[in-house]
Amino acid sequence: MKLLTILFIVTLSTCFCQDTITTIAFGSCMHQDKPSPILNIIPSHHPDLFIFLGDNVYADTDKMCFMKKVYKRQGKKSEYQNLKKSTPIIATWDDHDYGQDDIGRHYIKKKQSKEIFLDFFDEPMGSERRKHDGIYTSYTYTVEGKILQIILLDNRTFRDDLLEYDGSLKSDSLYPYKLYYSPIQTADSALLGEAQWKWLETELLKPADVRIIGSSTQFATQYNGYEAWANFPKEQERLYNLINSTKANGVFFISGDVHYSELSKREDTGTYPIYDLTASGLSEEWKFATPNKYRIGNAIMENHFGLINIDWKAPGINVKLEIWDVNNQLRIEQLINMNELK
Ligand SMILES: [Fe+2]
């Protein structure tokens, strides 16, 4: 008898025919005109799924014919085709594939760029995701009677403008670089928008044993003057409160955007420990890692991808979070028992 049986339940999105979900790879920030050799390494880890967390291309345009060409170039790369051949892919977007650097709801071509994004990732024509504003969606898998939920957020379509840095912090030794944005303290500052919040509450009320929330921008990091959830502290708090009020167990975050990797852990949010594993840099690199008091260990500056291994048979279910670099070296490793996330 087959040891692992999986029942795949579709919620709002694509159905993959798979036998099991134990290994999930993810990453972000892949320029269409740069080689991405790390994509050739990922299949050797035999992931059951790959999640693109945004900046899946660098389009940065309101010319949709140009955007289509950019996606076409990405899709033609042999390393992308290798990944696609071996591994089912799901995705959300960040700013550069949405349309413009650090932009939110005021990007004028968001409906058109959504269609291009969904077409590229083979979203079925009649799917719910095509019917509502934005691209947020979720996937649910049942493995041996245990439930895995993957929630992909849309941090762009409904997000208010960022607040330009107001000079209130001295750029001292903690911030030896130019700060771009200040936290927005107004109570109605929007990152997800009301429709997505309502949907997210419904999702978190569903039963699940392991819940992965994919957020294109970093969720659990310290304010650093660049873009992150830390620019919307009221929205960040709202999500901590929602995890509490829905009693959603097993939540951890994966994120992208910053062109390096780090694992953040927050224990000061009024709920259980909140982990956020950032994998950002399939082809892109950044010069330095910004201050983050929630970081565990070191930031990884070389190209890399994230890997999530789920041991469904371990008492309480074990989840191993990993980062592998472009030399196929294991750089970050964190074991979490799901009993910790209750
Ligand atoms: Fe990026």
PDB file of N, CA, C and O in Angstrom, residues 209-211 250-254 263-265 272-277 296 308-311 314-322 333-342:
ATOM      1  N   ASP A 209      -2.652  22.147   9.469  1.00  0.00           N
ATOM      2  CA  ASP A 209      -1.583  21.774  10.403  1.00  0.00           C
ATOM      3  C   ASP A 209      -0.308  22.558  10.148  1.00  0.00           C
ATOM      4  O   ASP A 209       0.462  22.816  11.059  1.00  0.00           O
ATOM      5  N   VAL A 210      -0.072  22.894   8.894  1.00  0.00           N
ATOM      6  CA  VAL A 210       1.087  23.712   8.504  1.00  0.00           C
ATOM      7  C   VAL A 210       0.569  24.786   7.562  1.00  0.00           C
ATOM      8  O   VAL A 210      -0.136  24.485   6.598  1.00  0.00           O
ATOM      9  N   ARG A 211       0.904  26.059   7.878  1.00  0.00           N
ATOM     10  CA  ARG A 211       0.446  27.163   7.017  1.00  0.00           C
ATOM     11  C   ARG A 211       1.651  27.999   6.610  1.00  0.00           C
ATOM     12  O   ARG A 211       2.350  28.554   7.461  1.00  0.00           O
ATOM     13  N   GLY A 250       0.354  27.000  13.339  1.00  0.00           N
ATOM     14  CA  GLY A 250       1.241  26.534  12.262  1.00  0.00           C
ATOM     15  C   GLY A 250       1.617  27.556  11.216  1.00  0.00           C
ATOM     16  O   GLY A 250       2.073  27.197  10.136  1.00  0.00           O
ATOM     17  N   VAL A 251       1.474  28.860  11.526  1.00  0.00           N
ATOM     18  CA  VAL A 251       1.797  29.889  10.528  1.00  0.00           C
ATOM     19  C   VAL A 251       3.284  30.228  10.563  1.00  0.00           C
ATOM     20  O   VAL A 251       3.850  30.490  11.616  1.00  0.00           O
ATOM     21  N   PHE A 252       3.928  30.220   9.412  1.00  0.00           N
ATOM     22  CA  PHE A 252       5.220  30.885   9.255  1.00  0.00           C
ATOM     23  C   PHE A 252       5.258  31.550   7.886  1.00  0.00           C
ATOM     24  O   PHE A 252       4.475  31.223   6.995  1.00  0.00           O
ATOM     25  N   PHE A 253       6.180  32.501   7.752  1.00  0.00           N
ATOM     26  CA  PHE A 253       6.220  33.336   6.546  1.00  0.00           C
ATOM     27  C   PHE A 253       7.441  32.997   5.697  1.00  0.00           C
ATOM     28  O   PHE A 253       8.505  32.642   6.215  1.00  0.00           O
ATOM     29  N   ILE A 254       7.264  33.162   4.384  1.00  0.00           N
ATOM     30  CA  ILE A 254       8.404  33.192   3.466  1.00  0.00           C
ATOM     31  C   ILE A 254       8.289  34.492   2.675  1.00  0.00           C
ATOM     32  O   ILE A 254       7.185  34.973   2.416  1.00  0.00           O
ATOM     33  N   LEU A 263      16.956  34.702   8.035  1.00  0.00           N
ATOM     34  CA  LEU A 263      15.851  34.117   8.788  1.00  0.00           C
ATOM     35  C   LEU A 263      15.553  35.033   9.972  1.00  0.00           C
ATOM     36  O   LEU A 263      16.445  35.318  10.780  1.00  0.00           O
ATOM     37  N   SER A 264      14.323  35.522  10.043  1.00  0.00           N
ATOM     38  CA  SER A 264      13.907  36.372  11.158  1.00  0.00           C
ATOM     39  C   SER A 264      12.991  35.570  12.078  1.00  0.00           C
ATOM     40  O   SER A 264      12.226  34.720  11.614  1.00  0.00           O
ATOM     41  N   LYS A 265      13.085  35.881  13.376  1.00  0.00           N
ATOM     42  CA  LYS A 265      12.191  35.247  14.349  1.00  0.00           C
ATOM     43  C   LYS A 265      11.755  36.306  15.345  1.00  0.00           C
ATOM     44  O   LYS A 265      12.596  36.922  16.013  1.00  0.00           O
ATOM     45  N   TYR A 272       2.427  33.284  19.095  1.00  0.00           N
ATOM     46  CA  TYR A 272       3.577  32.371  19.152  1.00  0.00           C
ATOM     47  C   TYR A 272       4.732  32.914  18.298  1.00  0.00           C
ATOM     48  O   TYR A 272       4.542  33.890  17.563  1.00  0.00           O
ATOM     49  N   PRO A 273       5.933  32.305  18.374  1.00  0.00           N
ATOM     50  CA  PRO A 273       7.058  32.833  17.590  1.00  0.00           C
ATOM     51  C   PRO A 273       6.715  32.924  16.097  1.00  0.00           C
ATOM     52  O   PRO A 273       6.144  32.002  15.526  1.00  0.00           O
ATOM     53  N   ILE A 274       7.061  34.062  15.509  1.00  0.00           N
ATOM     54  CA  ILE A 274       6.784  34.284  14.091  1.00  0.00           C
ATOM     55  C   ILE A 274       8.102  34.208  13.322  1.00  0.00           C
ATOM     56  O   ILE A 274       8.997  35.031  13.531  1.00  0.00           O
ATOM     57  N   TYR A 275       8.212  33.199  12.475  1.00  0.00           N
ATOM     58  CA  TYR A 275       9.395  33.036  11.619  1.00  0.00           C
ATOM     59  C   TYR A 275       9.112  33.631  10.237  1.00  0.00           C
ATOM     60  O   TYR A 275       7.987  33.554   9.732  1.00  0.00           O
ATOM     61  N   ASP A 276      10.153  34.188   9.640  1.00  0.00           N
ATOM     62  CA  ASP A 276      10.060  34.716   8.274  1.00  0.00           C
ATOM     63  C   ASP A 276      11.384  34.391   7.585  1.00  0.00           C
ATOM     64  O   ASP A 276      12.426  34.960   7.916  1.00  0.00           O
ATOM     65  N   LEU A 277      11.333  33.438   6.647  1.00  0.00           N
ATOM     66  CA  LEU A 277      12.546  33.078   5.904  1.00  0.00           C
ATOM     67  C   LEU A 277      12.531  33.799   4.557  1.00  0.00           C
ATOM     68  O   LEU A 277      11.644  33.561   3.730  1.00  0.00           O
ATOM     69  N   ILE A 296      18.263  35.646  12.793  1.00  0.00           N
ATOM     70  CA  ILE A 296      18.988  34.552  13.448  1.00  0.00           C
ATOM     71  C   ILE A 296      20.180  34.227  12.559  1.00  0.00           C
ATOM     72  O   ILE A 296      20.018  33.913  11.388  1.00  0.00           O
ATOM     73  N   ILE A 308      11.817  24.102   2.027  1.00  0.00           N
ATOM     74  CA  ILE A 308      11.021  23.740   3.204  1.00  0.00           C
ATOM     75  C   ILE A 308      10.806  22.235   3.151  1.00  0.00           C
ATOM     76  O   ILE A 308      10.265  21.722   2.173  1.00  0.00           O
ATOM     77  N   ASN A 309      11.284  21.533   4.169  1.00  0.00           N
ATOM     78  CA  ASN A 309      11.077  20.085   4.240  1.00  0.00           C
ATOM     79  C   ASN A 309      10.100  19.778   5.367  1.00  0.00           C
ATOM     80  O   ASN A 309      10.339  20.162   6.516  1.00  0.00           O
ATOM     81  N   ILE A 310       9.041  19.084   5.041  1.00  0.00           N
ATOM     82  CA  ILE A 310       8.019  18.774   6.052  1.00  0.00           C
ATOM     83  C   ILE A 310       8.053  17.283   6.362  1.00  0.00           C
ATOM     84  O   ILE A 310       7.915  16.447   5.461  1.00  0.00           O
ATOM     85  N   ASP A 311       8.282  16.969   7.646  1.00  0.00           N
ATOM     86  CA  ASP A 311       8.223  15.574   8.097  1.00  0.00           C
ATOM     87  C   ASP A 311       6.861  15.361   8.735  1.00  0.00           C
ATOM     88  O   ASP A 311       6.653  15.669   9.913  1.00  0.00           O
ATOM     89  N   ALA A 314       6.734  12.928  11.939  1.00  0.00           N
ATOM     90  CA  ALA A 314       7.317  13.282  13.242  1.00  0.00           C
ATOM     91  C   ALA A 314       6.204  13.727  14.191  1.00  0.00           C
ATOM     92  O   ALA A 314       5.259  14.393  13.770  1.00  0.00           O
ATOM     93  N   PRO A 315       6.311  13.385  15.481  1.00  0.00           N
ATOM     94  CA  PRO A 315       5.281  13.822  16.427  1.00  0.00           C
ATOM     95  C   PRO A 315       5.143  15.345  16.391  1.00  0.00           C
ATOM     96  O   PRO A 315       6.127  16.064  16.519  1.00  0.00           O
ATOM     97  N   GLY A 316       3.947  15.823  16.174  1.00  0.00           N
ATOM     98  CA  GLY A 316       3.709  17.264  16.110  1.00  0.00           C
ATOM     99  C   GLY A 316       4.002  17.864  14.751  1.00  0.00           C
ATOM    100  O   GLY A 316       3.687  19.026  14.501  1.00  0.00           O
ATOM    101  N   ILE A 317       4.637  17.145  13.858  1.00  0.00           N
ATOM    102  CA  ILE A 317       5.080  17.554  12.503  1.00  0.00           C
ATOM    103  C   ILE A 317       6.304  18.475  12.603  1.00  0.00           C
ATOM    104  O   ILE A 317       6.254  19.542  13.227  1.00  0.00           O
ATOM    105  N   ASN A 318       7.398  18.063  11.991  1.00  0.00           N
ATOM    106  CA  ASN A 318       8.602  18.904  11.925  1.00  0.00           C
ATOM    107  C   ASN A 318       8.686  19.601  10.570  1.00  0.00           C
ATOM    108  O   ASN A 318       8.417  18.988   9.532  1.00  0.00           O
ATOM    109  N   VAL A 319       9.080  20.867  10.620  1.00  0.00           N
ATOM    110  CA  VAL A 319       9.328  21.623   9.390  1.00  0.00           C
ATOM    111  C   VAL A 319      10.765  22.132   9.439  1.00  0.00           C
ATOM    112  O   VAL A 319      11.168  22.771  10.420  1.00  0.00           O
ATOM    113  N   LYS A 320      11.533  21.806   8.389  1.00  0.00           N
ATOM    114  CA  LYS A 320      12.912  22.301   8.337  1.00  0.00           C
ATOM    115  C   LYS A 320      12.989  23.403   7.289  1.00  0.00           C
ATOM    116  O   LYS A 320      12.612  23.197   6.134  1.00  0.00           O
ATOM    117  N   LEU A 321      13.445  24.580   7.730  1.00  0.00           N
ATOM    118  CA  LEU A 321      13.627  25.708   6.813  1.00  0.00           C
ATOM    119  C   LEU A 321      15.094  25.777   6.433  1.00  0.00           C
ATOM    120  O   LEU A 321      15.968  25.755   7.309  1.00  0.00           O
ATOM    121  N   GLU A 322      15.368  25.864   5.137  1.00  0.00           N
ATOM    122  CA  GLU A 322      16.756  25.858   4.677  1.00  0.00           C
ATOM    123  C   GLU A 322      16.985  26.917   3.609  1.00  0.00           C
ATOM    124  O   GLU A 322      16.066  27.278   2.877  1.00  0.00           O
ATOM    125  N   GLU A 333      19.752  26.715   8.299  1.00  0.00           N
ATOM    126  CA  GLU A 333      18.980  25.522   8.637  1.00  0.00           C
ATOM    127  C   GLU A 333      18.270  25.781   9.960  1.00  0.00           C
ATOM    128  O   GLU A 333      18.917  26.161  10.942  1.00  0.00           O
ATOM    129  N   GLN A 334      16.972  25.619   9.987  1.00  0.00           N
ATOM    130  CA  GLN A 334      16.204  25.847  11.216  1.00  0.00           C
ATOM    131  C   GLN A 334      15.093  24.811  11.296  1.00  0.00           C
ATOM    132  O   GLN A 334      14.256  24.715  10.380  1.00  0.00           O
ATOM    133  N   LEU A 335      15.101  24.041  12.371  1.00  0.00           N
ATOM    134  CA  LEU A 335      14.054  23.038  12.553  1.00  0.00           C
ATOM    135  C   LEU A 335      12.973  23.616  13.470  1.00  0.00           C
ATOM    136  O   LEU A 335      13.272  24.171  14.529  1.00  0.00           O
ATOM    137  N   ILE A 336      11.730  23.500  13.031  1.00  0.00           N
ATOM    138  CA  ILE A 336      10.608  23.984  13.849  1.00  0.00           C
ATOM    139  C   ILE A 336       9.613  22.844  14.003  1.00  0.00           C
ATOM    140  O   ILE A 336       9.210  22.238  13.002  1.00  0.00           O
ATOM    141  N   ASN A 337       9.237  22.553  15.261  1.00  0.00           N
ATOM    142  CA  ASN A 337       8.137  21.611  15.467  1.00  0.00           C
ATOM    143  C   ASN A 337       6.847  22.422  15.508  1.00  0.00           C
ATOM    144  O   ASN A 337       6.788  23.477  16.141  1.00  0.00           O
ATOM    145  N   MET A 338       5.840  21.938  14.829  1.00  0.00           N
ATOM    146  CA  MET A 338       4.605  22.725  14.707  1.00  0.00           C
ATOM    147  C   MET A 338       3.906  22.920  16.057  1.00  0.00           C
ATOM    148  O   MET A 338       3.067  23.814  16.180  1.00  0.00           O
ATOM    149  N   ASN A 339       4.290  22.134  17.072  1.00  0.00           N
ATOM    150  CA  ASN A 339       3.732  22.394  18.412  1.00  0.00           C
ATOM    151  C   ASN A 339       4.200  23.737  18.957  1.00  0.00           C
ATOM    152  O   ASN A 339       3.570  24.298  19.858  1.00  0.00           O
ATOM    153  N   GLU A 340       5.341  24.239  18.398  1.00  0.00           N
ATOM    154  CA  GLU A 340       5.841  25.556  18.818  1.00  0.00           C
ATOM    155  C   GLU A 340       4.954  26.675  18.288  1.00  0.00           C
ATOM    156  O   GLU A 340       4.938  27.778  18.830  1.00  0.00           O
ATOM    157  N   LEU A 341       4.242  26.384  17.188  1.00  0.00           N
ATOM    158  CA  LEU A 341       3.449  27.435  16.532  1.00  0.00           C
ATOM    159  C   LEU A 341       1.972  27.244  16.849  1.00  0.00           C
ATOM    160  O   LEU A 341       1.133  27.004  15.983  1.00  0.00           O
ATOM    161  N   LYS A 342       1.658  27.367  18.141  1.00  0.00           N
ATOM    162  CA  LYS A 342       0.260  27.219  18.571  1.00  0.00           C
ATOM    163  C   LYS A 342      -0.082  28.307  19.540  1.00  0.00           C
ATOM    164  O   LYS A 342       0.788  28.739  20.303  1.00  0.00           O
TER     165      LYS A 342
END
